[in-house]
Tab-separated table of C-alpha atoms in Angstrom:
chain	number	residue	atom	x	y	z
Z	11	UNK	CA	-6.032	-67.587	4.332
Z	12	UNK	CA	-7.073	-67.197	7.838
Z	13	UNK	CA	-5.312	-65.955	10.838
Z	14	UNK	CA	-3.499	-67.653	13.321
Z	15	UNK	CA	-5.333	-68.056	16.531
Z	16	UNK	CA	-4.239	-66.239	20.111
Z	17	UNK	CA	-5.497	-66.852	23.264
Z	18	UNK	CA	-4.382	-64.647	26.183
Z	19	UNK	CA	-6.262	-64.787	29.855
Z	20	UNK	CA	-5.697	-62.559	32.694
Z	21	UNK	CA	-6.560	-62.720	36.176
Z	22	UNK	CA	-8.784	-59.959	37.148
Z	23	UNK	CA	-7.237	-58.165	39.970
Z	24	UNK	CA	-8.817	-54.847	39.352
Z	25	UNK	CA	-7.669	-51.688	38.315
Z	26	UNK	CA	-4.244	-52.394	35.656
Z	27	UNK	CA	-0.700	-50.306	36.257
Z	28	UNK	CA	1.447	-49.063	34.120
Z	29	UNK	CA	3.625	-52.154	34.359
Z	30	UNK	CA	0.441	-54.521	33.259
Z	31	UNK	CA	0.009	-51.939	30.310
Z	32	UNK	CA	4.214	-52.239	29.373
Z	33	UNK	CA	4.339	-56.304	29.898
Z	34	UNK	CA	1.242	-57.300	28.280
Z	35	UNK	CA	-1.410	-55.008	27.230
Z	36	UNK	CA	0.189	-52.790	24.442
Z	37	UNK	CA	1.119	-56.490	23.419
Z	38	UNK	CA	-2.345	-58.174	23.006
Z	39	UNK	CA	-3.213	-54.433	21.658
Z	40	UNK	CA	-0.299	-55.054	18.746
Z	41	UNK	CA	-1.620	-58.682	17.979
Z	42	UNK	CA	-4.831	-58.066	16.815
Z	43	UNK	CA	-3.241	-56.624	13.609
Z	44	UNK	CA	-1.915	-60.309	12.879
Z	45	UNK	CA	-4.058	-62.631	14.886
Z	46	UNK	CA	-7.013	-63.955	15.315
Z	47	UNK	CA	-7.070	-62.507	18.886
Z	48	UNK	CA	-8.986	-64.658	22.185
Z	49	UNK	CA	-9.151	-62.123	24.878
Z	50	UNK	CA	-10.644	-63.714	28.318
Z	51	UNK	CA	-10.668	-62.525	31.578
Z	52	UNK	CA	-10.203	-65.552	33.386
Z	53	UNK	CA	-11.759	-65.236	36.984
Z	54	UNK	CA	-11.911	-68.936	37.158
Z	55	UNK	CA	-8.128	-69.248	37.831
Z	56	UNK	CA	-8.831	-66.061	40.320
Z	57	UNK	CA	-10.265	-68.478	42.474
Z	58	UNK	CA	-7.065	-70.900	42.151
Z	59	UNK	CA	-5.040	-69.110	45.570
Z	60	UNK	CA	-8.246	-68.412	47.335
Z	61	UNK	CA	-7.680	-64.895	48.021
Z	62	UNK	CA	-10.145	-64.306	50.204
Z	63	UNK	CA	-12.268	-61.820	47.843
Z	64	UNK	CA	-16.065	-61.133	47.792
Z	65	UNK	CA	-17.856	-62.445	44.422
Z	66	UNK	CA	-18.777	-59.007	44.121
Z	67	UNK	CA	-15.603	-57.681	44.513
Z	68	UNK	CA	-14.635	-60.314	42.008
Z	69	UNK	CA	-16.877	-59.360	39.209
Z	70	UNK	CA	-15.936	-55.296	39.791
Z	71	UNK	CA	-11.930	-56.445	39.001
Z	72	UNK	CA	-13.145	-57.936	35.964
Z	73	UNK	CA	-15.274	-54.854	35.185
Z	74	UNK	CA	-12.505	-52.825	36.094
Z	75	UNK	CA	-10.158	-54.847	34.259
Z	76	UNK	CA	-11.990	-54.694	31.012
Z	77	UNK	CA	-12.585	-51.517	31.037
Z	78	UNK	CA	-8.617	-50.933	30.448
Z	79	UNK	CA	-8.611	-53.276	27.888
Z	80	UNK	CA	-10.819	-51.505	25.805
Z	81	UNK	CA	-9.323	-48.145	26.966
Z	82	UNK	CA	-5.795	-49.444	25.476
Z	83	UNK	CA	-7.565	-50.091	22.497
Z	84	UNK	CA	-8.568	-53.677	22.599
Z	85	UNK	CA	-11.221	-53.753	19.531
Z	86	UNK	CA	-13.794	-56.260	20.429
Z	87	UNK	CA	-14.846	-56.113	16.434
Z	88	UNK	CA	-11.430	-57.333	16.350
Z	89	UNK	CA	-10.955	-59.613	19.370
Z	90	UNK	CA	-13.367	-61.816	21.212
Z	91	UNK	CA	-13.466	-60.099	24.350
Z	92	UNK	CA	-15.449	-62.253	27.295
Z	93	UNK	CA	-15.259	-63.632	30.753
Z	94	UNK	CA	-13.554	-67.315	31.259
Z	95	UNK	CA	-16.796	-68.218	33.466
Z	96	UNK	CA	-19.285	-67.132	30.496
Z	97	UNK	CA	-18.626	-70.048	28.729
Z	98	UNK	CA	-18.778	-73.282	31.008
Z	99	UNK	CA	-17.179	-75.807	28.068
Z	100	UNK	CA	-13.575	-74.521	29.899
Z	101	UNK	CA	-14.951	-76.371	33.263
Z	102	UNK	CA	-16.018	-79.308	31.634
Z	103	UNK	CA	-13.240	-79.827	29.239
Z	104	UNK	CA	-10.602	-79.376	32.330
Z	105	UNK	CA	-12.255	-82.355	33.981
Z	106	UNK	CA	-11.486	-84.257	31.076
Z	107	UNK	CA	-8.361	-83.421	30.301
Z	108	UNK	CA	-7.861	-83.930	34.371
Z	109	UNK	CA	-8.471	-87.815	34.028
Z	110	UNK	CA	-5.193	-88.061	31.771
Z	111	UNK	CA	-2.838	-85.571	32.943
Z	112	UNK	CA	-0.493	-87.195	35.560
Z	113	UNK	CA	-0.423	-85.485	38.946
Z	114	UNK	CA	4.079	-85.755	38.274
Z	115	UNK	CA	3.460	-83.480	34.917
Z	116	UNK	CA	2.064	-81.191	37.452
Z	117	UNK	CA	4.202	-81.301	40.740
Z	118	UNK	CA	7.125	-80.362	38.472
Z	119	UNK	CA	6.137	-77.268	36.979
Z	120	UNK	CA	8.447	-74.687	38.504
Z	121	UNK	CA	5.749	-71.795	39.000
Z	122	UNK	CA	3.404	-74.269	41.343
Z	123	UNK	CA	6.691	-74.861	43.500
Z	124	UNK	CA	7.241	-71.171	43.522
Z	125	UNK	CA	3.432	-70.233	44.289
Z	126	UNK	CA	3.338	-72.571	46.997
Z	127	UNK	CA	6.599	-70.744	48.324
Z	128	UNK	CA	5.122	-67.561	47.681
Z	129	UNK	CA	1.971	-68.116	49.779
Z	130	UNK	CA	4.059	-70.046	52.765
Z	131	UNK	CA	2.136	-73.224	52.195
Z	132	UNK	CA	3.250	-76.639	51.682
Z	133	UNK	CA	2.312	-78.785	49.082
Z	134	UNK	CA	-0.062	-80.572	50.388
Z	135	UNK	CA	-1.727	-77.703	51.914
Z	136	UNK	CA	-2.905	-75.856	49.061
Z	137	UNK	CA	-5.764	-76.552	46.991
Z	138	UNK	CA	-6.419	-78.763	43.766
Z	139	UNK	CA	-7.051	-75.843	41.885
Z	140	UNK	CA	-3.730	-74.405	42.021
Z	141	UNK	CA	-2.130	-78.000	41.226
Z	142	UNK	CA	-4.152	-78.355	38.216
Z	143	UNK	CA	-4.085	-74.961	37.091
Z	144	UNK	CA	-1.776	-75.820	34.121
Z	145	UNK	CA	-4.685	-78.085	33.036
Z	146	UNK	CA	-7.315	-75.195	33.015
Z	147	UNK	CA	-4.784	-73.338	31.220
Z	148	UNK	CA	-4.421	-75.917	28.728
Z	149	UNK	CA	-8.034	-76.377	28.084
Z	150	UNK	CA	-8.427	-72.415	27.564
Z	151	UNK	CA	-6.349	-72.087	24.878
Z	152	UNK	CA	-7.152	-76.028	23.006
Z	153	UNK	CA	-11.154	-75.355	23.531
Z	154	UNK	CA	-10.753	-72.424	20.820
Z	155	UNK	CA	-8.187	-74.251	18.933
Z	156	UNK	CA	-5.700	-71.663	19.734
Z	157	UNK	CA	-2.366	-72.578	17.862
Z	158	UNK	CA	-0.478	-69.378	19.458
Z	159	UNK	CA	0.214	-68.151	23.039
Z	160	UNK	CA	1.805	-65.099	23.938
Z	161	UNK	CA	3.828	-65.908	27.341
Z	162	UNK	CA	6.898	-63.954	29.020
Z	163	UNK	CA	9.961	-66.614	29.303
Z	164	UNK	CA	8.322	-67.857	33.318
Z	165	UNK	CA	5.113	-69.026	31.739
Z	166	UNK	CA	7.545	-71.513	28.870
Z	167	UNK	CA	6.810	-74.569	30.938
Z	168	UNK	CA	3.154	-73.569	31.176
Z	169	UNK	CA	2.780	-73.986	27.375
Z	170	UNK	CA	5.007	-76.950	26.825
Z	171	UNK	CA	2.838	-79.059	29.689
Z	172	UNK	CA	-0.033	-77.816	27.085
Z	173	UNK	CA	1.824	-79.395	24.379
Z	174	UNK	CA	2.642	-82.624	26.065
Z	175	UNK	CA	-1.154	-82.847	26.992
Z	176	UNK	CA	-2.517	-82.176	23.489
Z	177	UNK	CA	-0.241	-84.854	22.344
Z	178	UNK	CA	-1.220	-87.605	25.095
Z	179	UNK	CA	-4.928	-86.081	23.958
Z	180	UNK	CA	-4.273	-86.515	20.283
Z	181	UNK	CA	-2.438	-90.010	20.748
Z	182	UNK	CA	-5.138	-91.626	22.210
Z	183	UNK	CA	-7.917	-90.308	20.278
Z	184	UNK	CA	-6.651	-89.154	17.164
Z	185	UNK	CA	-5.610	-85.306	16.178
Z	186	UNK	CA	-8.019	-83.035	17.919
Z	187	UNK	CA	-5.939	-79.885	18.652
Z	188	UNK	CA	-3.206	-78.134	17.359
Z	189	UNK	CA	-0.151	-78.296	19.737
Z	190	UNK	CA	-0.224	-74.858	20.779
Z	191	UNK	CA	2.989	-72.404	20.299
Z	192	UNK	CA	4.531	-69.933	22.762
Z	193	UNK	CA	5.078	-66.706	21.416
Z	194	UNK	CA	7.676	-65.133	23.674
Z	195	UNK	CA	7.099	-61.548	23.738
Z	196	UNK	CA	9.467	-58.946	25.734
Z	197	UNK	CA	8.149	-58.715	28.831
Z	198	UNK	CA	10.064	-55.567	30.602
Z	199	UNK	CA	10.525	-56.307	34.975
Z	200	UNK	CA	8.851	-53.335	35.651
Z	201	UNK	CA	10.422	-52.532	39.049
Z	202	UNK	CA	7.693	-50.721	41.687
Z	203	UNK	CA	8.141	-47.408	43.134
Z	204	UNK	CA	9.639	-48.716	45.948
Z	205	UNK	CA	12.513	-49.666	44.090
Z	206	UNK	CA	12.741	-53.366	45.727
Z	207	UNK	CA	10.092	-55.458	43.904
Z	208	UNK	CA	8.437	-55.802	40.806
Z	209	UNK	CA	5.328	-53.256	40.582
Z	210	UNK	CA	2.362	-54.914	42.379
Z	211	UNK	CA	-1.281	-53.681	43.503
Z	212	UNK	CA	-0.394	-55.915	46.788
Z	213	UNK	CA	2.701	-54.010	47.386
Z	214	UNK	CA	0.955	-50.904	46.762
Z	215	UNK	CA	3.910	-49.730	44.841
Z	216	UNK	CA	2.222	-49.235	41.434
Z	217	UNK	CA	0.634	-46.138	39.213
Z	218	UNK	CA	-2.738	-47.335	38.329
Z	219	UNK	CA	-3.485	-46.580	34.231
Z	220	UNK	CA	-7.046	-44.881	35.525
Z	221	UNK	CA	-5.335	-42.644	38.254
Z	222	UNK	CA	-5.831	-38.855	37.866
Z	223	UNK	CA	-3.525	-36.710	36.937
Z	224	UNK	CA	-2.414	-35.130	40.234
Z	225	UNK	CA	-2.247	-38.794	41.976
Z	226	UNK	CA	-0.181	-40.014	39.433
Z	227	UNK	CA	2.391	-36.839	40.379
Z	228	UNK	CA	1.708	-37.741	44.099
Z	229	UNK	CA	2.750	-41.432	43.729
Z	230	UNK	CA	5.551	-41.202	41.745
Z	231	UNK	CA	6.701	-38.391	43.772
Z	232	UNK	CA	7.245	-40.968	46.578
Z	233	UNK	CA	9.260	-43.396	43.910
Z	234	UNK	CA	12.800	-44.520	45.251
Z	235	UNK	CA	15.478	-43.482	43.594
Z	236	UNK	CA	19.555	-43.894	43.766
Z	237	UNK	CA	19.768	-44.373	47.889
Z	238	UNK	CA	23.649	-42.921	47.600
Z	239	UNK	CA	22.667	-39.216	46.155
Z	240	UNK	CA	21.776	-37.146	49.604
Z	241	UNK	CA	22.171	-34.144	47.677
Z	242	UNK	CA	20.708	-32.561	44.155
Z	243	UNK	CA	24.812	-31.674	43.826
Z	244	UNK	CA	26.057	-35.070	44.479
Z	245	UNK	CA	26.233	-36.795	41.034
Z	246	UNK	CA	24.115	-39.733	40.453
Z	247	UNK	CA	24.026	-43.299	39.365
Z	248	UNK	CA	21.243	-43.612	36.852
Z	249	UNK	CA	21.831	-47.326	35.789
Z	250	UNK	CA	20.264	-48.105	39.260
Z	251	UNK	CA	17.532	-45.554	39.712
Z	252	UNK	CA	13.928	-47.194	38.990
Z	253	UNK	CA	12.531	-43.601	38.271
Z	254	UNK	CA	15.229	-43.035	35.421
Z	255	UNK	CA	14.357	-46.855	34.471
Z	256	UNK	CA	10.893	-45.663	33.694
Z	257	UNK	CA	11.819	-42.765	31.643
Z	258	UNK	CA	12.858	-44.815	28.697
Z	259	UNK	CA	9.057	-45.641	28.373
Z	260	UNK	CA	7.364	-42.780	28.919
Z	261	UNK	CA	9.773	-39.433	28.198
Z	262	UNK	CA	12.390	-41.633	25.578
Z	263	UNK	CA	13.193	-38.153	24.094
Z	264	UNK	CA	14.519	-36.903	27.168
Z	265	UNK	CA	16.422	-39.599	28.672
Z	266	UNK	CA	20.298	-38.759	27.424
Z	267	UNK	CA	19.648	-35.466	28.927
Z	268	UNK	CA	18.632	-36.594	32.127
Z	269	UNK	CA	21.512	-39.081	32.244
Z	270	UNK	CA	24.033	-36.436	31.241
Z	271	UNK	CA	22.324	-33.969	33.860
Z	272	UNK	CA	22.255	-36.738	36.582
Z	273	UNK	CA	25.567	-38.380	36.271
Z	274	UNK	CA	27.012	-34.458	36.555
Z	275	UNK	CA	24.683	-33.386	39.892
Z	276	UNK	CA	22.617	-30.696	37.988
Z	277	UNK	CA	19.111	-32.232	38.308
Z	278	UNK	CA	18.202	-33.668	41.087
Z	279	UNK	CA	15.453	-35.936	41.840
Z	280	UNK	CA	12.605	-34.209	42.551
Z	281	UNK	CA	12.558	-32.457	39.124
Z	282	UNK	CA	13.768	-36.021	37.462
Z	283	UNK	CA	10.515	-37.358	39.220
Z	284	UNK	CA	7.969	-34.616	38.378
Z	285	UNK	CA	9.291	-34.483	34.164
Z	286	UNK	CA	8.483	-38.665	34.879
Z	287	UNK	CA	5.216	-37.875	36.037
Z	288	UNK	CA	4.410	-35.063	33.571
Z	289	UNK	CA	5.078	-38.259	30.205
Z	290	UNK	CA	2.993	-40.817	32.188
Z	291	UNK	CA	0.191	-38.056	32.103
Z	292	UNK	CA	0.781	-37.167	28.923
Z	293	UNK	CA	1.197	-40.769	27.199
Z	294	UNK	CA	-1.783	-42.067	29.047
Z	295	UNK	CA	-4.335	-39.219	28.679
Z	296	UNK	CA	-5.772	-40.227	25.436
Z	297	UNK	CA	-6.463	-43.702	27.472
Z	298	UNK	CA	-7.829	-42.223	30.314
Z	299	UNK	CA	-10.235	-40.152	28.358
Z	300	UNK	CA	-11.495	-43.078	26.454
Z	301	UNK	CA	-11.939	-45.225	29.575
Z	302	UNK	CA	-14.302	-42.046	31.471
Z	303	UNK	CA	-16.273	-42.231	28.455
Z	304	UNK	CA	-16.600	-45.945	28.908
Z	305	UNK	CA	-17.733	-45.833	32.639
Z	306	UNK	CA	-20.312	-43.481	31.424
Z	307	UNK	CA	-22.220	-46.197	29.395
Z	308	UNK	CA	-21.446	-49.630	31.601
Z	309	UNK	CA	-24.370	-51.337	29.450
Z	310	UNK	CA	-21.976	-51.094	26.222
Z	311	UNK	CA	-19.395	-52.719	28.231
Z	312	UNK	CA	-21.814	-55.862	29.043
Z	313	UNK	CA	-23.033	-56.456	25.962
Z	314	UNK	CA	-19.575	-56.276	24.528
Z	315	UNK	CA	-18.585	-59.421	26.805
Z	316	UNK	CA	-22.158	-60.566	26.193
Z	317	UNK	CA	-21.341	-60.853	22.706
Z	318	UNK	CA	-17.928	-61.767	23.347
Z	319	UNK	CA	-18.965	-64.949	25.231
Z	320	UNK	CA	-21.893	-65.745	22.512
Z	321	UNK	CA	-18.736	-65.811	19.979
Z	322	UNK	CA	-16.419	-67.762	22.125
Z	323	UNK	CA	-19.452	-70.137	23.008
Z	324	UNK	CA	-20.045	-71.417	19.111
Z	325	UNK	CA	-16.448	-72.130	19.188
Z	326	UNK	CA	-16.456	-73.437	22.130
Z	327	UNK	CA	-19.356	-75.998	21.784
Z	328	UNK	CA	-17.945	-77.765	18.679
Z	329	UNK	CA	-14.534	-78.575	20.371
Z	330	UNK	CA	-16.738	-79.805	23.707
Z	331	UNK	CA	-19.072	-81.925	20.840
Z	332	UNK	CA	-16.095	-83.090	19.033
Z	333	UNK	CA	-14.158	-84.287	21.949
Z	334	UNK	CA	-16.926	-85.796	23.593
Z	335	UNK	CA	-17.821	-88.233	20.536
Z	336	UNK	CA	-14.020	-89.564	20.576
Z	337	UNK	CA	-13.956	-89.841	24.225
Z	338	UNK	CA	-17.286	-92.228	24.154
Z	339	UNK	CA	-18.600	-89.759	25.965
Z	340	UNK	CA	-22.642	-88.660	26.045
Z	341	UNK	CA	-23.946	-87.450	22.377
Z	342	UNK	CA	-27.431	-86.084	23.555
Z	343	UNK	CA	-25.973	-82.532	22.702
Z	344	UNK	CA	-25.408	-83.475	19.432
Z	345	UNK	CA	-28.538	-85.526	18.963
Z	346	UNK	CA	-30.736	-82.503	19.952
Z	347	UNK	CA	-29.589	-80.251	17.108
């Protein structure tokens, strides 16, 4: 019997931090065991809030990107590991699905009304693109017949507008796709080092996965911690301290000690902060290691997402063929073979 099928995209922004690698990436990591894994970097929905970035400095975040995937131990023998653009059929099926998706299924997602608050637009300011995102969304995971999504609990109404459109899709021209399935996974609000926001690149309040050793010490030496403990003698309030929040994933062995030691003033922060920054070393070396040996040999890295796309393409194809010939659409693809 053969695996279920995942699809998972992320928008390349770069370099990853250690809150990408605890909300998603050990995730897709775990799901190849089970799954049928689609990996894409989707740089097409990049392009969706018109950030203002080169192309080039476009394709080095996927690069960049990528290259912590496979550092974290994404297996592209395992996964089908390519770039969203690589295979065009995502464009073309989006315009299709466009023509019967109503512009209400859209305006009432909650994450459009919160991205438009986010970059102080209105809502008719902002680009088609980020209105129709759900519907490039939807026609990444149905144009691999994906039947399983892996979302945190904000991306739910993402997935179900992907159900409602499969169902308009399969209504009208008879059962094409699966309706696709959320898989809620525990995402963890990894707080930033400023204590006040979730951890961001744009806040510059993260710890990049890549970072050396010694900057990784330097950032997280600057971390906020409980704002009411002036002294190392002053007991502290570890329930609210983002530093002590981060222990539990990277020194778990240590962490009723440095309650206990906290809570009675006999650590203070500084020393909390540098046995912090001494597990995120140690937990990530094997990771960074892999990932130096991976810059080394950047052809590898191509022809992985080469191959990636040539596998994602055959699937790719046949939904774009199949859909096509139900729509009425042009067969001269199909007539050429």
């Amino acid at each position: 019997m053969s695996k279920p099928r995942v699809f998972s995209g992320m928008r390349p922004s770069g370099k990853l931090h250690i809150g990408n690698w605890l909300g998603a990436l050990t995730n897709m990591v775990e799901l190849q065991a089970s799954y049928d894994c689609i990996y894409a970097a989707v740089d097409v929905h990049a392009l969706t809030t018109d950030d203002g970035g080169s192309p080039e400095s476009l394709r080095e975040n996927v690069n960049e990107m990528v290259l912590d995937w496979l550092a974290a131990g994404i297996d592209p023998k395992e996964s089908t590991v390519f770039v969203q653009s690589a295979v065009p059929e995502v464009m073309v099926l989006h315009t299709l699905l466009s023509m019967m998706t109503p512009l209400g299924w859209l305006l009432r997602v909650p994450t459009f009304k919160d991205k438009v608050r986010q970059m102080d637009a209105t809502e008719e300011s902002v680009g088609y693109g980020l209105v129709g995102y759900p519907v490039l969304m939807t026609s990444d995971i149905i144009l691999y017949k994906a039947d399983t999504v892996p979302v945190g609990e904000d991306q739910v109404p993402h997935i179900e507008l992907a159900r409602e459109i499969v169902r308009r899709f399969n209504s009208r021209y008879g059962d094409t796709f699966p309706e696709p399935q959320a898989k809620l996974t525990e995402v963890p609000l990894v707080v930033g080092l400023d204590g006040q926001a979730k951890m961001s690149k744009t806040l510059d309040n993260h710890v990049e996965l890549a970072a050396a050793p010694e900057e990784t010490k330097k950032k997280i030496l600057t971390a906020f911690t409980d704002p009411e403990r002036l002294r190392k003698s002053d007991p502290g309030r570890p329930w609210v301290c983002n530093v002590y929040a981060l222990h539990k994933y990277f020194t778990p062995d240590q962490t009723d000690e440095i309650y206990e030691q906290c809570t009675q003033g006999t650590r203070g922060c500084v020393d909390c902060k540098g046995i912090l920054a001494d597990g995120v070393n140690a937990r990530l070396a094997d990771l960074r290691d892999k990932r130096r040996d991976l810059e080394k040999h950047p052809d590898y890295v191509q022809d992985i997402l080469l191959d990636g796309a040539n596998r994602a393409k055959e699937i790719a194809r046949a939904t774009l063929e199949e859909v096509q010939e139900k729509m009425g659409l042009s067969r001269a693809n199909l007539e050429r073979k």
